[in-house]
Tab-separated table of N, CA, C and O in Angstrom:
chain	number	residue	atom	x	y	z
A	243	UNK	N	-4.407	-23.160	2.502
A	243	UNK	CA	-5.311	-22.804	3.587
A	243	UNK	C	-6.424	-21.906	3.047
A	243	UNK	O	-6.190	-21.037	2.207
A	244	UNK	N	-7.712	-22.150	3.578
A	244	UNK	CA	-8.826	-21.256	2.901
A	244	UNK	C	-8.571	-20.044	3.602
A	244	UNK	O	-7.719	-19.903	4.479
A	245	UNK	N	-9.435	-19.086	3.128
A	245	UNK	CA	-9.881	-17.768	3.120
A	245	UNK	C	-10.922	-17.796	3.998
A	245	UNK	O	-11.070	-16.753	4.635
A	246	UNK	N	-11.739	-18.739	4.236
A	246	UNK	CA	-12.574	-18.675	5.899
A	246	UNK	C	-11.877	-19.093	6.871
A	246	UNK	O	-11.116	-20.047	7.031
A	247	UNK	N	-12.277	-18.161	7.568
A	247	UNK	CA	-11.913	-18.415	9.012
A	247	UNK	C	-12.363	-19.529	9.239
A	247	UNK	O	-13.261	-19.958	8.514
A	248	UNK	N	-11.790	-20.410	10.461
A	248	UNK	CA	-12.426	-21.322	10.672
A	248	UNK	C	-13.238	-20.876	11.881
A	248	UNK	O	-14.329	-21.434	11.996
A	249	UNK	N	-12.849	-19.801	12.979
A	249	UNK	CA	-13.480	-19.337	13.513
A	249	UNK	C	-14.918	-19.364	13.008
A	249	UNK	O	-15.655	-20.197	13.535
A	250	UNK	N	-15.345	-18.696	12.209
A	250	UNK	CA	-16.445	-18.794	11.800
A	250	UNK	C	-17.302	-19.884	11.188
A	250	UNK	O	-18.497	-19.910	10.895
A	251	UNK	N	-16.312	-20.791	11.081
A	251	UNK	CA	-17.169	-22.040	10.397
A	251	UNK	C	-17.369	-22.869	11.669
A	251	UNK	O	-18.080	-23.874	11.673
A	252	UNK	N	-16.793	-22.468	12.625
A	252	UNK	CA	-17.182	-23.461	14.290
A	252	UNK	C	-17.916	-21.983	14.656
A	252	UNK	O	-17.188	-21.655	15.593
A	253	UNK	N	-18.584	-21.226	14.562
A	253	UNK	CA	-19.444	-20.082	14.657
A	253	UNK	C	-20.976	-21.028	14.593
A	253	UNK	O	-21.717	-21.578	15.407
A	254	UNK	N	-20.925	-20.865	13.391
A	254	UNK	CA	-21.921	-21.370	12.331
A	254	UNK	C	-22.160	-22.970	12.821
A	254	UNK	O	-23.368	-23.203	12.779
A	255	UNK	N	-21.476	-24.010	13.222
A	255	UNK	CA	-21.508	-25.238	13.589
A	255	UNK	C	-21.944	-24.704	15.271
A	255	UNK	O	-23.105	-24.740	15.680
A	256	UNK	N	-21.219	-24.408	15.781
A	256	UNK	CA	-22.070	-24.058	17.143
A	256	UNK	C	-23.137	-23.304	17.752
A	256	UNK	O	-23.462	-23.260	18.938
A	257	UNK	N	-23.614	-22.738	16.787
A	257	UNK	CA	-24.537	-21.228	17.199
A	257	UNK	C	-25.762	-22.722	16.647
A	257	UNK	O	-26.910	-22.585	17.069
A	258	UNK	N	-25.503	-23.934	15.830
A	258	UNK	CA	-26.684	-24.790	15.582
A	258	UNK	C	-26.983	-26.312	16.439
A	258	UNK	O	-27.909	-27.119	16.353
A	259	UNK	N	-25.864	-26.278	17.202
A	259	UNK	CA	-26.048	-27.424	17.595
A	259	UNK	C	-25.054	-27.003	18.983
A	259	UNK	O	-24.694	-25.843	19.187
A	260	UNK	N	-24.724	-28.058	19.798
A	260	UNK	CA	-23.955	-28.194	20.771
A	260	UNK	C	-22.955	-29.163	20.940
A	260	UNK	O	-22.470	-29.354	22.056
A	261	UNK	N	-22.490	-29.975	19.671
A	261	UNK	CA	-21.376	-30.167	19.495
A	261	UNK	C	-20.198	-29.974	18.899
A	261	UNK	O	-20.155	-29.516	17.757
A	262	UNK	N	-19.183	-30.268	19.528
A	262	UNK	CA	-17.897	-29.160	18.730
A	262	UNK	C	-17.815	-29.676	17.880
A	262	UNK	O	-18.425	-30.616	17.371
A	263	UNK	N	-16.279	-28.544	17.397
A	263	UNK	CA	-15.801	-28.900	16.345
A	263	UNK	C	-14.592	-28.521	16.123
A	263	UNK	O	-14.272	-27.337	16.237
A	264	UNK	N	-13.329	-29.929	15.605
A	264	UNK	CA	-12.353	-29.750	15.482
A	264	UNK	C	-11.639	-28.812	14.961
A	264	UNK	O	-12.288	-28.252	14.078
A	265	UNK	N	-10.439	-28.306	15.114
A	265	UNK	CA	-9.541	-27.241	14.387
A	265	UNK	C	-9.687	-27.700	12.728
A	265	UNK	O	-10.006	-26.944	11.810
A	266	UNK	N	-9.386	-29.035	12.634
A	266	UNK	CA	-9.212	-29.900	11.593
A	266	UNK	C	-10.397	-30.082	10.493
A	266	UNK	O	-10.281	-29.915	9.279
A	267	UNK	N	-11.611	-30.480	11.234
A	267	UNK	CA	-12.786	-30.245	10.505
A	267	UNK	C	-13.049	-28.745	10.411
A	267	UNK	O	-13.414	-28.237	9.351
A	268	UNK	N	-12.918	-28.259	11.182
A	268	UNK	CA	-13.026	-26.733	10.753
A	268	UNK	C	-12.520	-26.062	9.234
A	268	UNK	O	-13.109	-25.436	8.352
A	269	UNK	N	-11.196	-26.510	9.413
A	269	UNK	CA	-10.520	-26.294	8.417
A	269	UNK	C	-11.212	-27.011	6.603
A	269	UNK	O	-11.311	-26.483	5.495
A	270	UNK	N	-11.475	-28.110	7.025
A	270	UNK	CA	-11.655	-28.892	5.817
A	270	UNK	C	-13.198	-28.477	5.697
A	270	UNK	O	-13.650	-28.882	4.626
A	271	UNK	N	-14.102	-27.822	6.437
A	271	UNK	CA	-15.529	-27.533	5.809
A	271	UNK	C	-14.873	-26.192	5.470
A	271	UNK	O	-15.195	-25.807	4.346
A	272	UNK	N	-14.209	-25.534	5.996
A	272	UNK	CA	-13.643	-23.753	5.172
A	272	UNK	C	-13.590	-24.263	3.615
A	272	UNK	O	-14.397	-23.929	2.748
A	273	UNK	N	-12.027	-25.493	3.372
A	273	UNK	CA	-11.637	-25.714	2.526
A	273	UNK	C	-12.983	-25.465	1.605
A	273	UNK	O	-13.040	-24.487	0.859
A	274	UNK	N	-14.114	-26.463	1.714
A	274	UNK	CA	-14.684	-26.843	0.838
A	274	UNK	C	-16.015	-25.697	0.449
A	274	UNK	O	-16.534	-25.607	-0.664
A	275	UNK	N	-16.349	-24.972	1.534
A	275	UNK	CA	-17.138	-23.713	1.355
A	275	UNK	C	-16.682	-22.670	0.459
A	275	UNK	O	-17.116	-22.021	-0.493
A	276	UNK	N	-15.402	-22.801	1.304
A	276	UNK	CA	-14.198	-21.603	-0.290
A	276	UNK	C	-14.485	-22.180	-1.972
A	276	UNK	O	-14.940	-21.406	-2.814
A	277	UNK	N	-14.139	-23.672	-2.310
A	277	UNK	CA	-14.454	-24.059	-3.213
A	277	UNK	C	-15.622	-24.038	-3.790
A	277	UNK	O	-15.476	-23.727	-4.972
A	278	UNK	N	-16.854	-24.245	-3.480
A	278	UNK	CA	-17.762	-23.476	-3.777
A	278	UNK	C	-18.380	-22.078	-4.275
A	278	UNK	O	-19.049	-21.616	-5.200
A	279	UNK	N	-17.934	-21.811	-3.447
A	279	UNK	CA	-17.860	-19.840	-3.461
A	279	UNK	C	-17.242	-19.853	-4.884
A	279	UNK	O	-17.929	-19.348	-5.773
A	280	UNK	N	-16.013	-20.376	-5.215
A	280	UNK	CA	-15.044	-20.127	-6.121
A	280	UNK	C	-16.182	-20.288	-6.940
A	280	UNK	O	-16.838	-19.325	-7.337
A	281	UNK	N	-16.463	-21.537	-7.226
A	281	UNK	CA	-17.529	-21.791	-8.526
A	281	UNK	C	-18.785	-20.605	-8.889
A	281	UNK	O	-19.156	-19.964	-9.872
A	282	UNK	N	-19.178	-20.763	-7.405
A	282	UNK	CA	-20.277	-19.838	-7.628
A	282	UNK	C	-20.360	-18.600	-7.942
A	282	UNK	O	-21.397	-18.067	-8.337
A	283	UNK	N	-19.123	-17.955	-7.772
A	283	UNK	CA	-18.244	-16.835	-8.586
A	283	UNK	C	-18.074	-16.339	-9.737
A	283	UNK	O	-18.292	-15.294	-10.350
A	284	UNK	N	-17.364	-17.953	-9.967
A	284	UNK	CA	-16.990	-17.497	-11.594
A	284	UNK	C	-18.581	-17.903	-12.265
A	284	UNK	O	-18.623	-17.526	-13.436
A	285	UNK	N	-19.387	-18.316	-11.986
A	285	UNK	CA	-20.519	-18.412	-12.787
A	285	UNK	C	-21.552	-17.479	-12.533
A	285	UNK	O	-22.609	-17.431	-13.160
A	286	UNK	N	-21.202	-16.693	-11.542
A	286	UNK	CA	-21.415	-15.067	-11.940
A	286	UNK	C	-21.303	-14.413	-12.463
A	286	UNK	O	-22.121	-13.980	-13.274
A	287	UNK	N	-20.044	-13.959	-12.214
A	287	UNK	CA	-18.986	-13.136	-13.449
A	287	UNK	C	-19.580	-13.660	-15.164
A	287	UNK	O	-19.564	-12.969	-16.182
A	288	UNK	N	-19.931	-14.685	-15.052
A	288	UNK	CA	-19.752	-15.579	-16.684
A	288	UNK	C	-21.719	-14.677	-16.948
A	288	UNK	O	-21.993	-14.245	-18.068
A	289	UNK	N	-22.576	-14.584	-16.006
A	289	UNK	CA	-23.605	-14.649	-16.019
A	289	UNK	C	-24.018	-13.040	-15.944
A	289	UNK	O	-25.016	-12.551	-16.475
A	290	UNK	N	-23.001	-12.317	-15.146
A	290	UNK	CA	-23.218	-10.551	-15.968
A	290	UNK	C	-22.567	-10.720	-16.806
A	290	UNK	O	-23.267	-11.436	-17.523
A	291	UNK	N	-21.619	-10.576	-17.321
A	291	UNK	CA	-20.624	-10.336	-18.863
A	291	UNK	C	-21.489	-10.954	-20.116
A	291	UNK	O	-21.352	-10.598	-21.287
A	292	UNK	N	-22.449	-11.996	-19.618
A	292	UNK	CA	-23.255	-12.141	-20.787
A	292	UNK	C	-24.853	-11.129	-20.668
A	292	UNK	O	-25.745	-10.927	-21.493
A	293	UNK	N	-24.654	-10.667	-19.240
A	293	UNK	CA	-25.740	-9.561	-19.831
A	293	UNK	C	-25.124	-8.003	-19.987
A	293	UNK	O	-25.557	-6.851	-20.009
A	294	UNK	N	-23.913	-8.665	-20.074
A	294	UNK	CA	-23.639	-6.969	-20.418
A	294	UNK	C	-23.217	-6.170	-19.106
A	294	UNK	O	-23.176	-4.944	-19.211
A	295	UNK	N	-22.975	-6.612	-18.172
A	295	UNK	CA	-22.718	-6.295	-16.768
A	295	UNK	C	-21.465	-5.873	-16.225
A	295	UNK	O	-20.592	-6.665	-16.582
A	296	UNK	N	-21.150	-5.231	-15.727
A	296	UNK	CA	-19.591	-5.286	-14.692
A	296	UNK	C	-20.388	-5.143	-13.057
A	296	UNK	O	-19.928	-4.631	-12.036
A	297	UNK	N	-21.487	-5.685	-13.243
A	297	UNK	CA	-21.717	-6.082	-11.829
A	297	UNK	C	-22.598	-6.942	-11.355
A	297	UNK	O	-23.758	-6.741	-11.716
A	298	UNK	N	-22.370	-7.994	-10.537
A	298	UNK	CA	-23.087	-9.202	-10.179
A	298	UNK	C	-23.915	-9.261	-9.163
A	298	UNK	O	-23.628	-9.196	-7.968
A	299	UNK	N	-25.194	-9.415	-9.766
A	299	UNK	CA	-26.316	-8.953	-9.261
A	299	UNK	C	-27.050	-10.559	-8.229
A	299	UNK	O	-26.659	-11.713	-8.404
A	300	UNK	N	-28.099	-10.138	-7.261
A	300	UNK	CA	-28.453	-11.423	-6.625
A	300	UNK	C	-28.880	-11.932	-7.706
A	300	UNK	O	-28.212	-12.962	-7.798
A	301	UNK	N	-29.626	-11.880	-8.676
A	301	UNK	CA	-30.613	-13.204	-9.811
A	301	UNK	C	-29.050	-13.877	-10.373
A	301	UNK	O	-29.096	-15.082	-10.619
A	302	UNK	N	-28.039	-13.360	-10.533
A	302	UNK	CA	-26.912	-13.918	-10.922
A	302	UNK	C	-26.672	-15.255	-10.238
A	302	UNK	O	-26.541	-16.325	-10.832
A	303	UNK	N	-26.619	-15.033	-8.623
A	303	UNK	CA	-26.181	-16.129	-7.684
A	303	UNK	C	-27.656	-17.048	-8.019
A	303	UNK	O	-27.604	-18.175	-8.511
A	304	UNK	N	-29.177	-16.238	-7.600
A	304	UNK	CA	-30.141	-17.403	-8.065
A	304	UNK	C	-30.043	-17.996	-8.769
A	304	UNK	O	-30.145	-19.211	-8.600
A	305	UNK	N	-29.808	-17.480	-9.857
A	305	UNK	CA	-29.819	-18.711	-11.202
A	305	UNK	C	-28.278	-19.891	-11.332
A	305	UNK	O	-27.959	-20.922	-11.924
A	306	UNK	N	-27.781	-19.048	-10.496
A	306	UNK	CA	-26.709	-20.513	-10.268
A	306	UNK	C	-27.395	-21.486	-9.284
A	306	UNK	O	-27.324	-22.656	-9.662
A	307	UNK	N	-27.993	-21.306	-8.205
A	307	UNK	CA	-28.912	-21.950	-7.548
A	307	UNK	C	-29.812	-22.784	-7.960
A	307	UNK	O	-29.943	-23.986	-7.731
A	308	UNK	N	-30.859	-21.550	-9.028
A	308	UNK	CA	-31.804	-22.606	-9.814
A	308	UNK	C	-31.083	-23.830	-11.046
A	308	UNK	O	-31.823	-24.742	-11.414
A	309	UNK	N	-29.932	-23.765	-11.492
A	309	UNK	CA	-29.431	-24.365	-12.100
A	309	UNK	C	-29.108	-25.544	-11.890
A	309	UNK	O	-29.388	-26.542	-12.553
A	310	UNK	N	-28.187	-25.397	-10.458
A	310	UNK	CA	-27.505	-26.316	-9.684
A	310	UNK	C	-28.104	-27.117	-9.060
A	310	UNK	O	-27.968	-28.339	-9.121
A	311	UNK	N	-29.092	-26.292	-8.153
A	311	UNK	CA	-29.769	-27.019	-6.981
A	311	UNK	C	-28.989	-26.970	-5.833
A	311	UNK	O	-29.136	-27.825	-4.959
A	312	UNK	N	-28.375	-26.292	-5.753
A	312	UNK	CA	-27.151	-25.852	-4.272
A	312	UNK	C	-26.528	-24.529	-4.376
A	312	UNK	O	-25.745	-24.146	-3.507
């Protein structure tokens, strides 16, 4: 089970539109937002420690952005 709420991921789906959203899909866009995050994490961490960092700064997350494209 993810680490988002799903509360909040039918937050975020309803505060944009006006149709629901299942317990189920809820769950499985958490799933996959968590997985993300995960990545985008560790290629933080990977991205101060190579500047010498113990702390992960926003250009950290940009440049996973500019990298990725997501």
């Amino acid at each position: 089970m993810s680490k988002i709420p799903k509360t909040a991921v039918k937050k975020i789906v309803n505060g944009n539109s006006d149709i629901m959203l299942t317990d189920k899909a809820a769950n499985e866009i958490s799933r996959i937002l968590e997985k993300k995050a995960q990545r985008i994490a560790r290629y933080a961490v990977t991205q101060a420690k190579k500047k010498g960092r113990k702390t992960i700064l926003k250009e950290d997350i940009d440049s996973y952005i500019f990298k990725f494209g997501d």
